[in-house]
């Protein structure tokens, strides 16, 4: 089993893109979605989705830190491709076409507090693409994973903990994308 950070695209009332960590083994995948996200709502009503890996930090940014629960897609129409009734990012380097086999609601407590979640298991129906993608070893991706929790937290102490983690992770990073990530958690460079 391998753990990957990727872009999950779901659809029901609208197409939604979200950055999600998943455990993948042969033709199966498992992952956790935090509620009340649009992704959770979509997956509770439509069991089909795609899970894509990418070498584009900008695509990861759009999926992880924009459009949260806004009923609009994080990606523009020209950034999404449709194939056999599945939607996935044009900038995906590898895409898994999936169907949920099990949803288990629950509550999780971690370093950032307590949250309602859905634990999901899915069957990988098919996949395509190459092995070229970014993961948490990239400081931008690691910072975005932490920053994605910022908007769903209420406790000021937990938000401060995320700000500190993002600041430390991006300490050697310069550029527009690093600045945008910092801005999402209220940190200026």
Coordinates of N, CA and C in Angstrom, one line a residue:
X1 N 0.9 -1.2 0.0 CA 0.0 0.0 0.0 C 0.9 1.2 0.0
X2 N 0.5 2.2 -0.8 CA 1.2 3.5 -0.9 C 0.3 4.6 -0.5
X3 N 0.8 5.7 0.1 CA 0.0 6.9 0.4 C 0.4 7.9 -0.6
X4 N -0.6 8.6 -1.2 CA -0.4 9.6 -2.2 C -1.3 10.8 -1.9
X5 N -0.8 12.0 -2.3 CA -1.6 13.2 -2.2 C -2.0 13.6 -3.6
X6 N -3.3 13.7 -3.8 CA -3.8 13.9 -5.1 C -5.0 14.8 -5.2
X7 N -5.6 14.9 -6.4 CA -6.8 15.7 -6.6 C -8.0 14.8 -6.8
X8 N -9.0 14.9 -6.0 CA -10.2 14.1 -6.1 C -11.3 15.0 -6.8
X9 N -11.8 14.6 -7.9 CA -12.9 15.3 -8.6 C -14.2 14.5 -8.4
X10 N -15.2 15.2 -7.8 CA -16.5 14.6 -7.6 C -17.5 15.5 -8.3
X11 N -18.7 15.0 -8.5 CA -19.7 15.8 -9.1 C -21.1 15.3 -8.7
X12 N -22.0 16.2 -8.5 CA -23.4 15.9 -8.2 C -24.1 17.2 -8.7
X13 N -24.3 18.2 -7.9 CA -24.9 19.4 -8.3 C -23.9 20.3 -9.1
X14 N -22.7 20.1 -8.8 CA -21.6 20.8 -9.5 C -20.3 20.0 -9.4
X15 N -19.4 20.2 -10.3 CA -18.1 19.5 -10.3 C -17.3 20.2 -9.2
X16 N -16.6 19.4 -8.4 CA -15.8 19.9 -7.2 C -14.4 19.2 -7.3
X17 N -13.4 20.0 -7.0 CA -12.0 19.4 -6.9 C -11.5 19.7 -5.5
X18 N -10.9 18.7 -5.0 CA -10.3 18.8 -3.6 C -9.0 18.0 -3.5
X19 N -8.1 18.5 -2.8 CA -6.8 17.8 -2.5 C -7.1 16.8 -1.4
X20 N -6.7 15.6 -1.6 CA -7.0 14.5 -0.7 C -5.9 13.5 -0.6
X21 N -5.5 13.1 0.5 CA -4.6 12.0 0.7 C -5.3 10.7 0.6
X22 N -4.7 9.7 -0.1 CA -5.3 8.4 -0.2 C -4.3 7.3 -0.1
X23 N -4.7 6.1 0.5 CA -3.9 4.9 0.5 C -4.4 4.1 -0.7
X24 N -3.4 3.7 -1.5 CA -3.7 3.0 -2.8 C -3.0 1.6 -2.7
X25 N -3.8 0.6 -3.0 CA -3.3 -0.8 -3.1 C -3.9 -1.5 -4.3
X26 N -3.2 -1.8 -5.3 CA -3.7 -2.5 -6.5 C -4.9 -1.8 -7.0
X27 N -6.1 -2.4 -6.9 CA -7.3 -1.9 -7.5 C -8.3 -1.3 -6.4
X28 N -7.7 -0.9 -5.3 CA -8.5 -0.3 -4.2 C -7.8 0.9 -3.7
X29 N -8.7 1.8 -3.0 CA -8.2 3.0 -2.5 C -9.0 3.3 -1.2
X30 N -8.4 3.9 -0.2 CA -9.2 4.4 0.9 C -8.7 5.8 1.3
X31 N -9.6 6.6 1.8 CA -9.3 8.0 2.1 C -10.3 8.6 3.1
X32 N -10.0 9.7 3.6 CA -10.9 10.4 4.6 C -11.3 11.8 4.0
X33 N -12.6 12.1 4.1 CA -13.1 13.4 3.7 C -13.6 14.1 5.0
X34 N -13.2 15.4 5.2 CA -13.8 16.1 6.3 C -15.1 16.8 5.9
X35 N -16.1 16.7 6.8 CA -17.4 17.3 6.6 C -17.4 18.7 7.1
X36 N -18.2 19.6 6.6 CA -19.2 19.5 5.7 C -18.8 19.8 4.2
X37 N -17.7 19.5 3.8 CA -17.1 19.9 2.5 C -18.0 19.5 1.4
X38 N -18.0 20.3 0.3 CA -18.7 19.9 -1.0 C -18.4 18.5 -1.4
X39 N -17.1 18.1 -1.3 CA -16.7 16.8 -1.7 C -17.5 15.7 -1.0
X40 N -17.6 15.9 0.3 CA -18.4 14.9 1.1 C -19.9 14.9 0.7
X41 N -20.4 16.0 0.4 CA -21.8 16.1 -0.1 C -22.0 15.4 -1.4
X42 N -21.0 15.6 -2.3 CA -21.1 15.0 -3.6 C -21.0 13.5 -3.5
X43 N -20.0 13.0 -2.8 CA -19.7 11.6 -2.7 C -20.8 10.8 -2.0
X44 N -21.6 11.5 -1.1 CA -22.7 10.8 -0.5 C -23.9 10.6 -1.5
X45 N -23.9 11.4 -2.6 CA -24.9 11.3 -3.6 C -24.5 10.6 -4.9
X46 N -23.2 10.6 -5.2 CA -22.7 10.0 -6.4 C -21.5 9.3 -6.1
X47 N -21.5 8.0 -6.3 CA -20.3 7.2 -5.9 C -19.2 7.2 -6.9
X48 N -19.3 7.8 -8.0 CA -18.2 7.8 -9.0 C -17.4 9.1 -8.8
X49 N -16.1 8.9 -9.0 CA -15.1 10.1 -8.9 C -13.8 9.7 -9.6
X50 N -13.0 10.7 -9.7 CA -11.6 10.5 -10.2 C -10.6 10.9 -9.1
X51 N -9.5 10.3 -9.1 CA -8.4 10.6 -8.2 C -7.1 10.8 -9.1
X52 N -6.6 12.0 -9.1 CA -5.5 12.3 -10.0 C -4.2 12.8 -9.3
X53 N -3.1 12.4 -9.8 CA -1.8 12.9 -9.3 C -1.4 13.9 -10.4
X54 N -0.6 14.9 -9.9 CA -0.1 16.0 -10.8 C 1.3 16.4 -10.5
X55 N 1.9 17.0 -11.5 CA 3.2 17.6 -11.2 C 3.1 19.2 -11.2
X56 N 1.8 19.6 -11.1 CA 1.5 21.1 -11.1 C 1.2 21.6 -9.7
X57 N 2.1 22.3 -9.0 CA 1.8 22.9 -7.7 C 0.6 23.8 -7.8
X58 N 0.4 24.5 -8.9 CA -0.7 25.4 -9.0 C -2.1 24.7 -9.0
X59 N -2.1 23.5 -9.7 CA -3.3 22.7 -9.7 C -3.6 22.2 -8.3
X60 N -2.6 21.8 -7.6 CA -2.8 21.4 -6.2 C -3.3 22.5 -5.3
X61 N -2.8 23.7 -5.6 CA -3.3 24.9 -4.8 C -4.8 25.1 -5.1
X62 N -5.2 25.1 -6.3 CA -6.6 25.4 -6.6 C -7.5 24.4 -6.0
X63 N -7.1 23.1 -6.0 CA -7.9 22.0 -5.4 C -7.9 22.1 -3.9
X64 N -6.8 22.5 -3.3 CA -6.7 22.4 -1.8 C -7.1 23.7 -1.1
X65 N -6.9 24.9 -1.8 CA -7.1 26.1 -1.0 C -8.0 27.2 -1.7
X66 N -8.8 26.8 -2.7 CA -9.8 27.7 -3.3 C -11.1 27.1 -3.3
X67 N -12.2 27.9 -3.4 CA -13.5 27.4 -3.6 C -14.2 26.6 -2.5
X68 N -13.6 26.6 -1.4 CA -14.2 25.7 -0.3 C -15.7 26.0 0.0
X69 N -16.5 25.0 -0.2 CA -17.9 25.0 0.1 C -18.6 26.2 -0.5
X70 N -18.3 26.5 -1.7 CA -18.9 27.7 -2.4 C -19.9 27.3 -3.5
X71 N -20.1 26.0 -3.7 CA -21.0 25.5 -4.7 C -20.5 25.9 -6.1
X72 N -19.2 26.2 -6.2 CA -18.6 26.5 -7.5 C -17.4 25.6 -7.6
X73 N -17.0 25.3 -8.9 CA -15.8 24.5 -9.1 C -14.5 25.3 -8.9
X74 N -13.6 24.6 -8.2 CA -12.3 25.2 -8.0 C -11.5 25.4 -9.3
X75 N -11.8 24.6 -10.3 CA -11.2 24.6 -11.6 C -12.1 25.2 -12.7
X76 N -11.5 26.0 -13.6 CA -12.3 26.5 -14.7 C -12.7 25.4 -15.7
X77 N -13.7 25.6 -16.5 CA -14.1 24.6 -17.4 C -13.0 24.1 -18.3
X78 N -12.1 25.0 -18.7 CA -11.0 24.6 -19.6 C -9.9 23.8 -18.9
X79 N -10.0 23.7 -17.6 CA -9.1 23.0 -16.8 C -9.6 21.6 -16.4
X80 N -10.8 21.2 -16.9 CA -11.4 19.9 -16.6 C -11.7 19.2 -17.9
X81 N -11.4 17.9 -17.9 CA -11.6 17.1 -19.0 C -12.7 16.1 -18.6
X82 N -13.6 15.7 -19.6 CA -14.6 14.7 -19.3 C -14.3 13.5 -20.2
X83 N -14.4 12.3 -19.6 CA -14.2 11.1 -20.4 C -15.1 10.0 -19.8
X84 N -16.0 9.5 -20.7 CA -16.9 8.4 -20.3 C -17.7 8.7 -19.0
X85 N -18.1 10.0 -18.9 CA -18.9 10.4 -17.7 C -18.1 10.7 -16.5
X86 N -16.8 10.7 -16.6 CA -15.9 11.0 -15.5 C -15.2 12.4 -15.8
X87 N -15.0 13.1 -14.7 CA -14.3 14.4 -14.9 C -12.9 14.4 -14.1
X88 N -11.9 15.0 -14.7 CA -10.6 15.0 -14.1 C -9.8 16.2 -14.6
X89 N -8.8 16.7 -13.9 CA -8.0 17.8 -14.3 C -7.2 17.6 -15.6
X90 N -7.2 18.6 -16.5 CA -6.4 18.5 -17.7 C -4.9 18.3 -17.3
X91 N -4.5 18.9 -16.2 CA -3.1 18.9 -15.8 C -2.7 17.6 -15.0
X92 N -3.6 16.7 -15.0 CA -3.3 15.4 -14.2 C -2.2 14.7 -15.0
X93 N -1.3 14.1 -14.3 CA -0.3 13.2 -14.9 C -0.7 11.7 -14.8
X94 N -1.6 11.4 -13.8 CA -2.0 10.1 -13.6 C -3.5 10.2 -13.1
X95 N -4.4 9.4 -13.6 CA -5.8 9.5 -13.1 C -6.3 8.1 -12.9
X96 N -7.0 8.0 -11.8 CA -7.7 6.7 -11.4 C -9.2 7.0 -11.5
X97 N -9.9 6.1 -12.2 CA -11.4 6.2 -12.3 C -12.0 5.3 -11.3
X98 N -12.8 5.8 -10.4 CA -13.2 5.1 -9.2 C -14.7 5.1 -8.9
X99 N -15.0 4.1 -8.1 CA -16.4 4.0 -7.5 C -16.3 3.6 -6.1
X100 N -17.1 4.3 -5.2 CA -17.1 4.1 -3.8 C -17.7 2.7 -3.5
X101 N -17.1 1.9 -2.6 CA -17.7 0.6 -2.2 C -18.2 0.7 -0.8
X102 N -17.6 1.6 0.0 CA -18.1 1.7 1.4 C -17.8 3.1 2.0
X103 N -18.8 3.7 2.7 CA -18.7 5.0 3.4 C -19.0 4.7 4.8
X104 N -18.1 5.2 5.7 CA -18.3 5.1 7.1 C -18.2 6.4 7.8
X105 N -19.3 7.0 8.3 CA -19.2 8.3 9.0 C -18.5 8.1 10.3
X106 N -17.9 9.2 10.8 CA -17.2 9.1 12.1 C -16.8 10.5 12.5
X107 N -16.1 10.5 13.6 CA -15.5 11.7 14.2 C -14.0 11.4 14.5
X108 N -13.2 12.3 14.2 CA -11.7 12.1 14.4 C -11.2 13.3 15.2
X109 N -10.3 13.0 16.2 CA -9.6 14.0 16.9 C -8.1 13.9 16.6
X110 N -7.6 15.0 16.2 CA -6.1 15.0 15.8 C -5.5 16.3 16.4
X111 N -4.3 16.6 15.9 CA -3.6 17.8 16.5 C -4.3 19.1 16.3
X112 N -5.3 19.1 15.4 CA -6.0 20.4 15.1 C -7.4 20.4 15.7
X113 N -7.8 19.4 16.4 CA -9.2 19.4 17.1 C -10.0 18.2 16.6
X114 N -11.3 18.3 16.8 CA -12.3 17.3 16.5 C -13.1 17.7 15.3
X115 N -13.3 16.7 14.4 CA -14.0 17.0 13.1 C -14.9 15.8 12.8
X116 N -16.0 16.0 12.1 CA -16.8 15.0 11.5 C -16.1 14.6 10.2
X117 N -16.1 13.3 9.9 CA -15.4 12.8 8.7 C -16.3 11.7 8.1
X118 N -15.9 11.4 6.8 CA -16.3 10.2 6.1 C -15.1 9.4 5.8
X119 N -15.0 8.2 6.2 CA -14.0 7.2 5.8 C -14.5 6.5 4.6
X120 N -13.8 6.5 3.5 CA -14.3 5.9 2.3 C -13.4 4.9 1.7
X121 N -13.9 3.8 1.2 CA -13.2 2.8 0.4 C -13.8 2.8 -1.0
X122 N -12.9 2.6 -2.0 CA -13.3 2.7 -3.3 C -12.6 1.6 -4.2
X123 N -13.2 1.2 -5.2 CA -12.7 0.3 -6.2 C -12.1 1.2 -7.3
X124 N -10.9 0.9 -7.8 CA -10.3 1.6 -8.9 C -10.7 0.8 -10.2
X125 N -11.6 1.4 -11.0 CA -12.1 0.8 -12.2 C -11.1 0.7 -13.3
X126 N -10.3 1.8 -13.4 CA -9.3 1.8 -14.4 C -8.4 3.0 -14.1
X127 N -7.2 3.1 -14.8 CA -6.4 4.3 -14.6 C -5.5 4.5 -15.8
X128 N -5.0 5.7 -15.9 CA -4.1 6.0 -17.0 C -3.2 7.1 -16.6
X129 N -2.1 7.2 -17.3 CA -1.1 8.2 -17.1 C 0.3 7.7 -16.7
X130 N 1.1 8.6 -16.3 CA 2.5 8.3 -16.1 C 2.9 8.5 -14.6
X131 N 4.1 8.2 -14.2 CA 4.5 8.3 -12.8 C 5.2 9.6 -12.5
X132 N 4.8 10.7 -13.1 CA 5.5 12.0 -12.8 C 4.5 12.8 -12.0
X133 N 4.8 13.0 -10.7 CA 3.9 13.8 -9.8 C 4.6 14.3 -8.6
X134 N 4.1 15.3 -8.0 CA 4.6 15.9 -6.8 C 3.9 15.3 -5.6
X135 N 4.6 15.3 -4.4 CA 4.0 14.7 -3.2 C 4.4 15.6 -2.0
X136 N 4.2 15.1 -0.8 CA 4.5 15.9 0.4 C 5.9 16.3 0.6
X137 N 6.8 15.6 -0.1 CA 8.2 16.0 0.0 C 8.5 17.4 -0.5
X138 N 7.6 17.8 -1.4 CA 7.6 19.2 -1.9 C 7.0 20.1 -0.8
X139 N 7.8 21.1 -0.3 CA 7.3 21.9 0.8 C 6.0 22.7 0.4
X140 N 5.8 23.0 -0.8 CA 4.6 23.7 -1.2 C 3.4 22.8 -1.0
X141 N 3.5 21.5 -1.4 CA 2.4 20.5 -1.2 C 2.2 20.3 0.3
X142 N 3.3 20.1 1.1 CA 3.1 19.9 2.5 C 2.4 21.0 3.2
X143 N 2.8 22.2 2.8 CA 2.2 23.4 3.4 C 0.7 23.5 3.0
X144 N 0.4 23.2 1.8 CA -1.0 23.2 1.4 C -1.9 22.2 2.1
X145 N -1.3 21.0 2.4 CA -2.1 20.0 3.1 C -2.5 20.5 4.5
X146 N -1.5 21.1 5.2 CA -1.8 21.7 6.5 C -2.8 22.9 6.4
X147 N -2.5 23.8 5.4 CA -3.4 25.0 5.3 C -4.8 24.6 4.9
X148 N -5.0 23.5 4.3 CA -6.4 23.1 3.9 C -7.3 22.9 5.1
X149 N -6.8 22.7 6.2 CA -7.6 22.5 7.4 C -8.0 23.8 8.1
X150 N -7.2 24.9 7.7 CA -7.4 26.2 8.4 C -8.8 26.7 8.3
X151 N -9.4 26.6 7.1 CA -10.8 27.2 6.9 C -11.9 26.4 7.6
X152 N -11.6 25.2 8.0 CA -12.7 24.5 8.7 C -12.6 24.5 10.2
X153 N -11.5 25.1 10.8 CA -11.3 25.2 12.2 C -11.9 26.5 12.8
X154 N -12.4 26.4 14.0 CA -12.9 27.5 14.7 C -12.0 28.0 15.8
X155 N -11.3 27.1 16.4 CA -10.5 27.5 17.6 C -9.3 28.3 17.2
X156 N -9.1 29.5 17.8 CA -8.0 30.4 17.4 C -6.6 29.7 17.7
X157 N -6.5 28.9 18.7 CA -5.3 28.2 19.0 C -4.9 27.2 17.9
X158 N -5.9 26.5 17.4 CA -5.6 25.6 16.3 C -5.2 26.3 15.0
X159 N -5.9 27.4 14.8 CA -5.5 28.2 13.6 C -4.1 28.7 13.7
X160 N -3.7 29.1 14.9 CA -2.4 29.6 15.1 C -1.4 28.4 14.9
X161 N -1.7 27.2 15.3 CA -0.8 26.1 15.1 C -0.6 25.8 13.6
X162 N -1.6 26.0 12.8 CA -1.5 25.8 11.4 C -0.6 26.9 10.8
X163 N -0.9 28.1 11.2 CA 0.0 29.3 10.8 C 1.5 29.0 11.0
X164 N 1.8 28.5 12.2 CA 3.2 28.2 12.6 C 3.7 27.1 11.7
X165 N 2.9 26.1 11.5 CA 3.4 24.9 10.7 C 3.6 25.4 9.2
X166 N 2.7 26.1 8.7 CA 2.9 26.6 7.3 C 4.1 27.5 7.2
X167 N 4.3 28.4 8.2 CA 5.5 29.3 8.2 C 6.8 28.5 8.2
X168 N 6.8 27.5 9.1 CA 8.0 26.7 9.2 C 8.3 25.9 7.9
X169 N 7.2 25.3 7.4 CA 7.4 24.5 6.2 C 7.8 25.3 5.0
X170 N 7.4 26.6 4.9 CA 7.7 27.5 3.8 C 8.9 28.4 4.0
X171 N 9.6 28.2 5.1 CA 10.7 29.1 5.5 C 11.7 29.4 4.4
X172 N 12.0 28.4 3.6 CA 13.0 28.6 2.5 C 12.3 28.8 1.1
X173 N 11.0 28.9 1.1 CA 10.3 29.0 -0.2 C 10.0 30.5 -0.5
X174 N 10.2 30.9 -1.7 CA 9.9 32.2 -2.2 C 9.0 32.0 -3.5
X175 N 8.4 33.1 -3.8 CA 7.6 33.0 -5.1 C 6.1 33.3 -4.8
X176 N 5.4 33.5 -5.9 CA 4.0 33.9 -5.8 C 3.1 32.8 -5.1
X177 N 3.4 31.5 -5.5 CA 2.5 30.4 -4.9 C 2.8 30.3 -3.4
X178 N 4.0 30.4 -2.9 CA 4.3 30.3 -1.5 C 3.6 31.5 -0.8
X179 N 3.7 32.7 -1.4 CA 3.0 33.8 -0.8 C 1.5 33.6 -0.7
X180 N 0.9 33.0 -1.7 CA -0.5 32.8 -1.7 C -0.9 31.8 -0.6
X181 N -0.1 30.8 -0.4 CA -0.4 29.8 0.7 C -0.3 30.5 2.0
X182 N 0.7 31.3 2.2 CA 0.9 32.0 3.5 C -0.4 32.9 3.7
X183 N -0.8 33.6 2.7 CA -1.9 34.5 2.8 C -3.2 33.8 3.2
X184 N -3.4 32.5 2.7 CA -4.6 31.8 3.0 C -4.7 31.5 4.5
X185 N -3.6 31.5 5.2 CA -3.6 31.2 6.7 C -3.3 32.5 7.5
X186 N -3.3 33.6 6.8 CA -3.1 34.9 7.5 C -1.7 35.2 7.9
X187 N -0.7 34.8 7.1 CA 0.7 35.0 7.3 C 1.2 35.8 6.2
X188 N 1.9 36.9 6.5 CA 2.5 37.7 5.4 C 4.0 37.5 5.5
X189 N 4.7 37.6 4.3 CA 6.1 37.4 4.2 C 6.9 38.7 4.4

